[in-house]
């Protein structure tokens, strides 16, 4: 069920960098609402965004991230809704200047969306005055259709025929901490050269990306962990289907798209334990949570050694995403939020 498009239309404002979770989320929500998308990078300041919204005669805006979108939406003259990101709560709230920007944006927002209770509770603890505006809408997920060009994909991932793929999808920025388990994974590869990790995602922080590439180039076993750059959505999902497991090593997460995608595609997940990942993964039931690099290797090895265990976790993960991350339910809830935001008087 899509929202009725109000006179003047709706926009979803987000970073639209290709091959990122934000872009996927923005495009899906825009489709629910019959909305267009705007890229944060197109607007140098709030005045530029205000002019663009006025030119479009925009009636309602949704901004993904209370800081990154909120700093542009404050005072824009259009009713808006903010969608919390994990970076908002896990990083920006602890930075005084960014917290002040978020507080102003959240105070003006007609409604605030959180993907799960930990994000809502953390925001309410920090800014109790905006807590009454928060509605929880779990992220949904869609699968791209299978590709027939597997040989090309294997070549792009630099995979030999006998190698077992472990896929680590992550944009290169510090919070993703993609080197967290790299040494332990290289030691595993040294014991079993058929095990290989492929890191895929865009370079989002050039300084960090350069450090990652330098560290990987210094490996004694250069095939152990390899950075392969970004993949399009269809290629990423096909890589997940090829993989024996999908890994996540982030310091913190909001609600990780790649974990939900792996769930939907029935590829087992082994993820670093953090509050966001723990909202999705019931350890030993629909995936594994690892407290250390060594534990991540141990748990992943158990999946490769026990096909029945891997299949059981994958089935449970698919059931979880089907039950709790419905596209139809997400569309219905965003339609309700849009209707509420348009009917609510400005405070």
CSV table of C-alpha atoms in Angstrom, one decimal:
chain,number,residue,atom,x,y,z
A,1,UNK,CA,0.0,0.0,0.0
A,2,UNK,CA,1.6,3.3,-1.1
A,3,UNK,CA,0.8,6.6,0.5
A,4,UNK,CA,-1.4,8.9,-1.5
A,5,UNK,CA,0.9,11.5,-3.0
A,6,UNK,CA,0.0,14.9,-1.6
A,7,UNK,CA,-0.3,17.9,-3.9
A,8,UNK,CA,3.2,19.0,-4.7
A,9,UNK,CA,4.6,15.6,-3.9
A,10,UNK,CA,6.9,13.9,-1.4
A,11,UNK,CA,10.7,13.6,-1.4
A,12,UNK,CA,13.1,11.3,0.4
A,13,UNK,CA,16.4,13.0,1.2
A,14,UNK,CA,19.4,10.8,1.8
A,15,UNK,CA,23.0,10.0,0.7
A,16,UNK,CA,22.5,8.2,-2.6
A,17,UNK,CA,26.1,6.9,-3.0
A,18,UNK,CA,25.8,3.8,-5.1
A,19,UNK,CA,26.1,0.4,-3.4
A,20,UNK,CA,25.3,1.7,0.1
A,21,UNK,CA,22.5,0.7,2.5
A,22,UNK,CA,21.3,4.3,2.7
A,23,UNK,CA,20.7,4.4,-1.1
A,24,UNK,CA,18.8,1.1,-1.0
A,25,UNK,CA,16.7,2.2,1.9
A,26,UNK,CA,15.9,5.6,0.4
A,27,UNK,CA,14.8,4.0,-2.9
A,28,UNK,CA,12.6,1.5,-1.2
A,29,UNK,CA,10.9,4.1,1.0
A,30,UNK,CA,10.4,6.4,-2.0
A,31,UNK,CA,8.7,3.6,-3.9
A,32,UNK,CA,6.3,3.0,-1.0
A,33,UNK,CA,5.4,6.7,-0.9
A,34,UNK,CA,5.3,7.4,-4.7
A,35,UNK,CA,8.1,9.9,-3.9
A,36,UNK,CA,11.2,11.1,-5.6
A,37,UNK,CA,14.7,11.0,-4.0
A,38,UNK,CA,17.2,13.8,-3.5
A,39,UNK,CA,20.9,13.3,-2.8
A,40,UNK,CA,22.3,15.0,0.3
A,41,UNK,CA,25.5,15.6,-1.7
A,42,UNK,CA,23.6,17.9,-4.1
A,43,UNK,CA,23.0,20.6,-1.4
A,44,UNK,CA,25.9,22.6,0.0
A,45,UNK,CA,23.7,24.1,2.7
A,46,UNK,CA,20.1,24.4,4.0
A,47,UNK,CA,19.3,27.4,1.8
A,48,UNK,CA,20.0,25.3,-1.3
A,49,UNK,CA,17.7,22.6,-0.2
A,50,UNK,CA,15.0,25.0,0.7
A,51,UNK,CA,15.1,26.5,-2.8
A,52,UNK,CA,14.9,23.0,-4.3
A,53,UNK,CA,11.9,22.0,-2.2
A,54,UNK,CA,10.1,25.3,-3.1
A,55,UNK,CA,10.8,24.9,-6.8
A,56,UNK,CA,9.3,21.4,-6.6
A,57,UNK,CA,6.4,22.7,-4.5
A,58,UNK,CA,7.2,19.8,-2.2
A,59,UNK,CA,4.5,19.1,0.4
A,60,UNK,CA,6.4,16.6,2.6
A,61,UNK,CA,10.0,15.4,3.1
A,62,UNK,CA,11.5,12.3,4.7
A,63,UNK,CA,15.2,12.7,5.7
A,64,UNK,CA,17.4,9.7,6.4
A,65,UNK,CA,19.7,10.4,9.3
A,66,UNK,CA,18.8,13.0,11.9
A,67,UNK,CA,22.2,14.7,11.6
A,68,UNK,CA,23.1,14.5,7.9
A,69,UNK,CA,19.6,15.2,6.6
A,70,UNK,CA,18.3,17.1,9.6
A,71,UNK,CA,21.0,19.8,9.3
A,72,UNK,CA,19.6,20.7,5.9
A,73,UNK,CA,15.9,20.3,6.7
A,74,UNK,CA,15.7,22.6,9.8
A,75,UNK,CA,13.7,25.7,8.7
A,76,UNK,CA,13.1,24.4,5.2
A,77,UNK,CA,9.5,25.5,5.2
A,78,UNK,CA,8.2,22.0,4.4
A,79,UNK,CA,6.9,19.4,6.9
A,80,UNK,CA,9.4,16.7,7.4
A,81,UNK,CA,10.0,13.3,9.0
A,82,UNK,CA,13.4,12.1,10.2
A,83,UNK,CA,14.5,8.5,10.0
A,84,UNK,CA,17.2,7.6,12.5
A,85,UNK,CA,20.4,6.0,11.4
A,86,UNK,CA,22.7,3.9,13.6
A,87,UNK,CA,25.4,6.6,13.2
A,88,UNK,CA,23.1,9.2,14.6
A,89,UNK,CA,22.6,7.4,17.9
A,90,UNK,CA,25.9,5.5,18.2
A,91,UNK,CA,28.2,8.3,17.2
A,92,UNK,CA,26.6,11.8,16.6
A,93,UNK,CA,24.7,12.0,19.9
A,94,UNK,CA,28.0,11.9,21.7
A,95,UNK,CA,29.5,14.8,19.7
A,96,UNK,CA,28.2,18.1,21.3
A,97,UNK,CA,27.9,20.2,18.0
A,98,UNK,CA,26.2,17.4,16.1
A,99,UNK,CA,24.0,16.6,19.0
A,100,UNK,CA,22.8,20.2,19.0
A,101,UNK,CA,22.0,20.1,15.3
A,102,UNK,CA,20.1,16.8,15.8
A,103,UNK,CA,18.1,18.2,18.7
A,104,UNK,CA,17.0,21.2,16.6
A,105,UNK,CA,16.0,19.0,13.7
A,106,UNK,CA,14.2,16.4,15.8
A,107,UNK,CA,12.3,19.2,17.6
A,108,UNK,CA,11.0,20.5,14.3
A,109,UNK,CA,10.3,17.1,12.8
A,110,UNK,CA,6.6,16.0,12.6
A,111,UNK,CA,7.6,12.4,13.4
A,112,UNK,CA,10.7,10.3,13.9
A,113,UNK,CA,11.2,6.8,12.7
A,114,UNK,CA,13.4,4.2,14.5
A,115,UNK,CA,14.1,0.8,13.1
A,116,UNK,CA,14.1,-1.0,16.4
A,117,UNK,CA,13.8,-0.5,20.2
A,118,UNK,CA,17.5,0.1,21.0
A,119,UNK,CA,17.6,3.1,18.7
A,120,UNK,CA,14.4,4.5,20.1
A,121,UNK,CA,15.4,4.0,23.7
A,122,UNK,CA,18.9,5.5,23.2
A,123,UNK,CA,17.3,8.6,21.6
A,124,UNK,CA,14.7,9.0,24.3
A,125,UNK,CA,17.4,8.7,27.0
A,126,UNK,CA,19.5,11.5,25.3
A,127,UNK,CA,16.6,13.7,24.2
A,128,UNK,CA,13.5,12.8,26.2
A,129,UNK,CA,11.5,15.7,24.7
A,130,UNK,CA,11.4,14.0,21.3
A,131,UNK,CA,10.5,10.6,22.5
A,132,UNK,CA,6.8,11.0,22.0
A,133,UNK,CA,7.3,11.5,18.2
A,134,UNK,CA,9.1,8.2,17.7
A,135,UNK,CA,7.5,5.4,15.8
A,136,UNK,CA,9.2,2.0,15.2
A,137,UNK,CA,9.2,0.7,11.7
A,138,UNK,CA,11.5,-2.3,11.1
A,139,UNK,CA,13.4,-2.2,7.8
A,140,UNK,CA,12.1,-4.4,5.0
A,141,UNK,CA,14.3,-6.0,2.4
A,142,UNK,CA,14.0,-7.0,-1.2
A,143,UNK,CA,16.0,-9.6,-3.1
A,144,UNK,CA,17.4,-8.9,-6.6
A,145,UNK,CA,16.7,-11.7,-9.1
A,146,UNK,CA,19.4,-14.3,-9.7
A,147,UNK,CA,22.1,-13.6,-12.3
A,148,UNK,CA,23.3,-15.9,-15.0
A,149,UNK,CA,26.8,-14.4,-15.2
A,150,UNK,CA,28.3,-16.2,-12.3
A,151,UNK,CA,31.6,-16.8,-14.1
A,152,UNK,CA,32.0,-13.0,-14.5
A,153,UNK,CA,31.1,-12.5,-10.8
A,154,UNK,CA,33.6,-15.1,-9.6
A,155,UNK,CA,36.3,-13.4,-11.7
A,156,UNK,CA,35.4,-10.0,-10.2
A,157,UNK,CA,35.7,-11.5,-6.7
A,158,UNK,CA,39.0,-13.1,-7.7
A,159,UNK,CA,37.8,-16.6,-6.7
A,160,UNK,CA,39.4,-19.8,-7.7
A,161,UNK,CA,37.2,-22.9,-8.4
A,162,UNK,CA,38.0,-24.6,-5.1
A,163,UNK,CA,37.8,-21.6,-2.8
A,164,UNK,CA,35.0,-21.2,-0.2
A,165,UNK,CA,33.7,-17.6,-0.3
A,166,UNK,CA,33.2,-15.7,2.9
A,167,UNK,CA,31.6,-12.3,2.0
A,168,UNK,CA,32.1,-9.1,4.0
A,169,UNK,CA,29.9,-6.4,2.6
A,170,UNK,CA,30.8,-2.9,4.0
A,171,UNK,CA,31.4,0.6,2.8
A,172,UNK,CA,35.0,1.5,3.8
A,173,UNK,CA,34.6,3.9,6.8
A,174,UNK,CA,35.9,3.5,10.4
A,175,UNK,CA,32.6,2.3,12.0
A,176,UNK,CA,32.6,-0.7,9.7
A,177,UNK,CA,36.0,-1.8,11.2
A,178,UNK,CA,36.7,-4.2,8.3
A,179,UNK,CA,40.1,-5.1,9.6
A,180,UNK,CA,38.8,-6.3,13.0
A,181,UNK,CA,39.1,-10.0,12.2
A,182,UNK,CA,41.5,-9.7,9.3
A,183,UNK,CA,44.5,-11.2,11.1
A,184,UNK,CA,42.5,-14.1,12.5
A,185,UNK,CA,41.0,-14.8,9.1
A,186,UNK,CA,44.5,-14.7,7.5
A,187,UNK,CA,45.7,-17.3,10.0
A,188,UNK,CA,42.7,-19.5,9.2
A,189,UNK,CA,43.5,-19.1,5.5
A,190,UNK,CA,47.1,-20.2,6.2
A,191,UNK,CA,45.7,-23.4,7.8
A,192,UNK,CA,43.2,-23.9,5.0
A,193,UNK,CA,43.9,-22.0,1.8
A,194,UNK,CA,40.5,-22.8,0.3
A,195,UNK,CA,38.9,-20.3,2.8
A,196,UNK,CA,38.9,-16.8,1.5
A,197,UNK,CA,37.3,-13.5,2.5
A,198,UNK,CA,36.1,-10.9,-0.1
A,199,UNK,CA,35.4,-7.4,1.1
A,200,UNK,CA,33.0,-5.5,-1.1
A,201,UNK,CA,31.7,-2.0,-0.8
A,202,UNK,CA,32.4,1.6,-1.8
A,203,UNK,CA,35.2,3.8,-0.5
A,204,UNK,CA,33.3,6.2,1.8
A,205,UNK,CA,36.3,7.5,3.8
A,206,UNK,CA,39.4,7.9,1.6
A,207,UNK,CA,41.8,8.0,4.5
A,208,UNK,CA,40.4,4.8,6.1
A,209,UNK,CA,40.1,3.1,2.7
A,210,UNK,CA,43.8,3.7,2.0
A,211,UNK,CA,44.7,2.3,5.4
A,212,UNK,CA,42.7,-0.8,4.7
A,213,UNK,CA,44.3,-1.3,1.3
A,214,UNK,CA,47.8,-0.9,2.9
A,215,UNK,CA,47.0,-3.4,5.6
A,216,UNK,CA,45.7,-6.0,3.1
A,217,UNK,CA,48.7,-5.5,0.8
A,218,UNK,CA,50.9,-6.3,3.8
A,219,UNK,CA,49.3,-9.7,4.4
A,220,UNK,CA,51.6,-12.7,4.1
A,221,UNK,CA,48.8,-14.6,2.4
A,222,UNK,CA,47.5,-12.1,-0.2
A,223,UNK,CA,44.5,-14.2,-1.1
A,224,UNK,CA,43.2,-14.4,2.5
A,225,UNK,CA,41.3,-11.1,2.6
A,226,UNK,CA,40.9,-9.2,-0.7
A,227,UNK,CA,39.1,-5.9,-1.2
A,228,UNK,CA,37.1,-6.1,-4.5
A,229,UNK,CA,35.4,-2.7,-4.6
A,230,UNK,CA,31.7,-2.0,-4.8
A,231,UNK,CA,29.1,-4.3,-6.4
A,232,UNK,CA,25.7,-3.4,-7.8
A,233,UNK,CA,22.7,-4.7,-5.9
A,234,UNK,CA,22.1,-7.6,-8.2
A,235,UNK,CA,25.8,-8.6,-8.1
A,236,UNK,CA,25.9,-8.2,-4.4
A,237,UNK,CA,23.0,-10.5,-3.9
A,238,UNK,CA,24.4,-13.1,-6.3
A,239,UNK,CA,27.7,-12.9,-4.3
A,240,UNK,CA,25.7,-13.6,-1.2
A,241,UNK,CA,24.1,-16.7,-2.9
A,242,UNK,CA,27.6,-17.9,-3.8
A,243,UNK,CA,29.0,-17.3,-0.3
A,244,UNK,CA,29.2,-19.9,2.4
A,245,UNK,CA,28.7,-17.2,5.0
A,246,UNK,CA,28.2,-13.4,5.2
A,247,UNK,CA,30.3,-11.6,7.8
A,248,UNK,CA,29.8,-8.3,9.6
A,249,UNK,CA,32.5,-6.7,11.7
A,250,UNK,CA,31.0,-3.3,12.5
A,251,UNK,CA,31.7,-1.5,15.8
A,252,UNK,CA,28.0,-0.5,15.7
A,253,UNK,CA,25.0,-0.8,13.5
A,254,UNK,CA,21.5,0.6,13.2
A,255,UNK,CA,19.7,-2.1,11.3
A,256,UNK,CA,22.2,-3.7,8.8
A,257,UNK,CA,20.8,-4.1,5.3
A,258,UNK,CA,23.4,-6.7,4.3
A,259,UNK,CA,22.4,-8.9,7.3
A,260,UNK,CA,18.8,-8.7,6.3
A,261,UNK,CA,19.7,-9.4,2.7
A,262,UNK,CA,21.7,-12.5,3.7
A,263,UNK,CA,18.8,-13.6,5.8
A,264,UNK,CA,16.4,-13.3,2.9
A,265,UNK,CA,18.8,-15.1,0.5
A,266,UNK,CA,19.3,-17.9,3.1
A,267,UNK,CA,23.1,-17.4,3.5
A,268,UNK,CA,24.2,-17.9,7.1
A,269,UNK,CA,25.5,-14.8,9.0
A,270,UNK,CA,28.3,-14.4,11.5
A,271,UNK,CA,28.4,-10.9,12.9
A,272,UNK,CA,30.3,-9.0,15.5
A,273,UNK,CA,28.2,-8.6,18.6
A,274,UNK,CA,26.8,-5.1,18.9
A,275,UNK,CA,23.4,-3.8,20.0
A,276,UNK,CA,22.1,-3.3,16.4
A,277,UNK,CA,23.2,-6.8,15.2
A,278,UNK,CA,21.8,-8.3,18.4
A,279,UNK,CA,18.3,-7.0,17.5
A,280,UNK,CA,18.4,-9.2,14.3
A,281,UNK,CA,20.5,-12.2,15.3
A,282,UNK,CA,19.4,-14.7,18.0
A,283,UNK,CA,22.7,-16.4,18.6
A,284,UNK,CA,22.6,-20.0,17.5
A,285,UNK,CA,19.1,-19.7,16.2
A,286,UNK,CA,19.2,-17.6,13.1
A,287,UNK,CA,22.9,-16.7,13.0
A,288,UNK,CA,26.0,-16.2,15.1
A,289,UNK,CA,27.2,-13.3,17.2
A,290,UNK,CA,31.0,-13.1,17.8
A,291,UNK,CA,32.6,-11.3,20.7
A,292,UNK,CA,36.2,-11.6,19.3
A,293,UNK,CA,37.9,-12.1,15.9
A,294,UNK,CA,38.9,-15.6,17.1
A,295,UNK,CA,35.3,-16.4,17.9
A,296,UNK,CA,34.2,-15.2,14.5
A,297,UNK,CA,36.6,-17.6,12.9
A,298,UNK,CA,35.6,-20.5,15.1
A,299,UNK,CA,31.9,-19.9,14.5
A,300,UNK,CA,32.3,-19.5,10.7
A,301,UNK,CA,34.4,-22.7,10.6
A,302,UNK,CA,31.6,-24.5,12.3
A,303,UNK,CA,29.2,-23.5,9.5
A,304,UNK,CA,31.6,-24.7,6.8
A,305,UNK,CA,32.1,-28.0,8.6
A,306,UNK,CA,28.4,-28.7,9.4
A,307,UNK,CA,26.1,-28.3,6.5
A,308,UNK,CA,23.0,-29.2,8.6
A,309,UNK,CA,23.8,-26.4,11.1
A,310,UNK,CA,24.3,-23.9,8.3
A,311,UNK,CA,21.0,-24.9,6.7
A,312,UNK,CA,19.1,-24.7,10.0
A,313,UNK,CA,20.4,-21.2,10.7
A,314,UNK,CA,19.6,-20.1,7.2
A,315,UNK,CA,16.0,-21.4,7.3
A,316,UNK,CA,15.4,-19.7,10.7
A,317,UNK,CA,16.9,-16.4,9.4
A,318,UNK,CA,14.6,-16.6,6.3
A,319,UNK,CA,11.6,-17.1,8.6
A,320,UNK,CA,12.7,-14.2,10.8
A,321,UNK,CA,12.9,-11.8,7.9
A,322,UNK,CA,9.6,-13.0,6.3
A,323,UNK,CA,7.8,-12.5,9.7
A,324,UNK,CA,9.3,-9.3,11.0
A,325,UNK,CA,10.6,-7.4,7.9
A,326,UNK,CA,7.6,-7.4,5.5
A,327,UNK,CA,7.8,-5.0,2.6
A,328,UNK,CA,4.0,-4.7,2.7
A,329,UNK,CA,3.9,-3.8,6.4
A,330,UNK,CA,6.8,-1.3,5.9
A,331,UNK,CA,4.9,0.4,3.1
A,332,UNK,CA,1.7,0.6,5.2
A,333,UNK,CA,3.5,2.1,8.2
A,334,UNK,CA,5.3,4.7,6.1
A,335,UNK,CA,1.9,5.6,4.5
A,336,UNK,CA,0.5,6.1,8.0
A,337,UNK,CA,3.4,8.3,9.1
A,338,UNK,CA,3.1,10.4,6.0
A,339,UNK,CA,-0.6,11.0,6.6
A,340,UNK,CA,0.0,11.8,10.2
A,341,UNK,CA,2.9,14.2,9.4
A,342,UNK,CA,0.7,16.1,6.9
A,343,UNK,CA,-2.2,16.4,9.3
A,344,UNK,CA,-0.2,17.4,12.4
A,345,UNK,CA,0.1,21.1,13.0
A,346,UNK,CA,3.5,22.7,13.2
A,347,UNK,CA,4.7,23.0,16.8
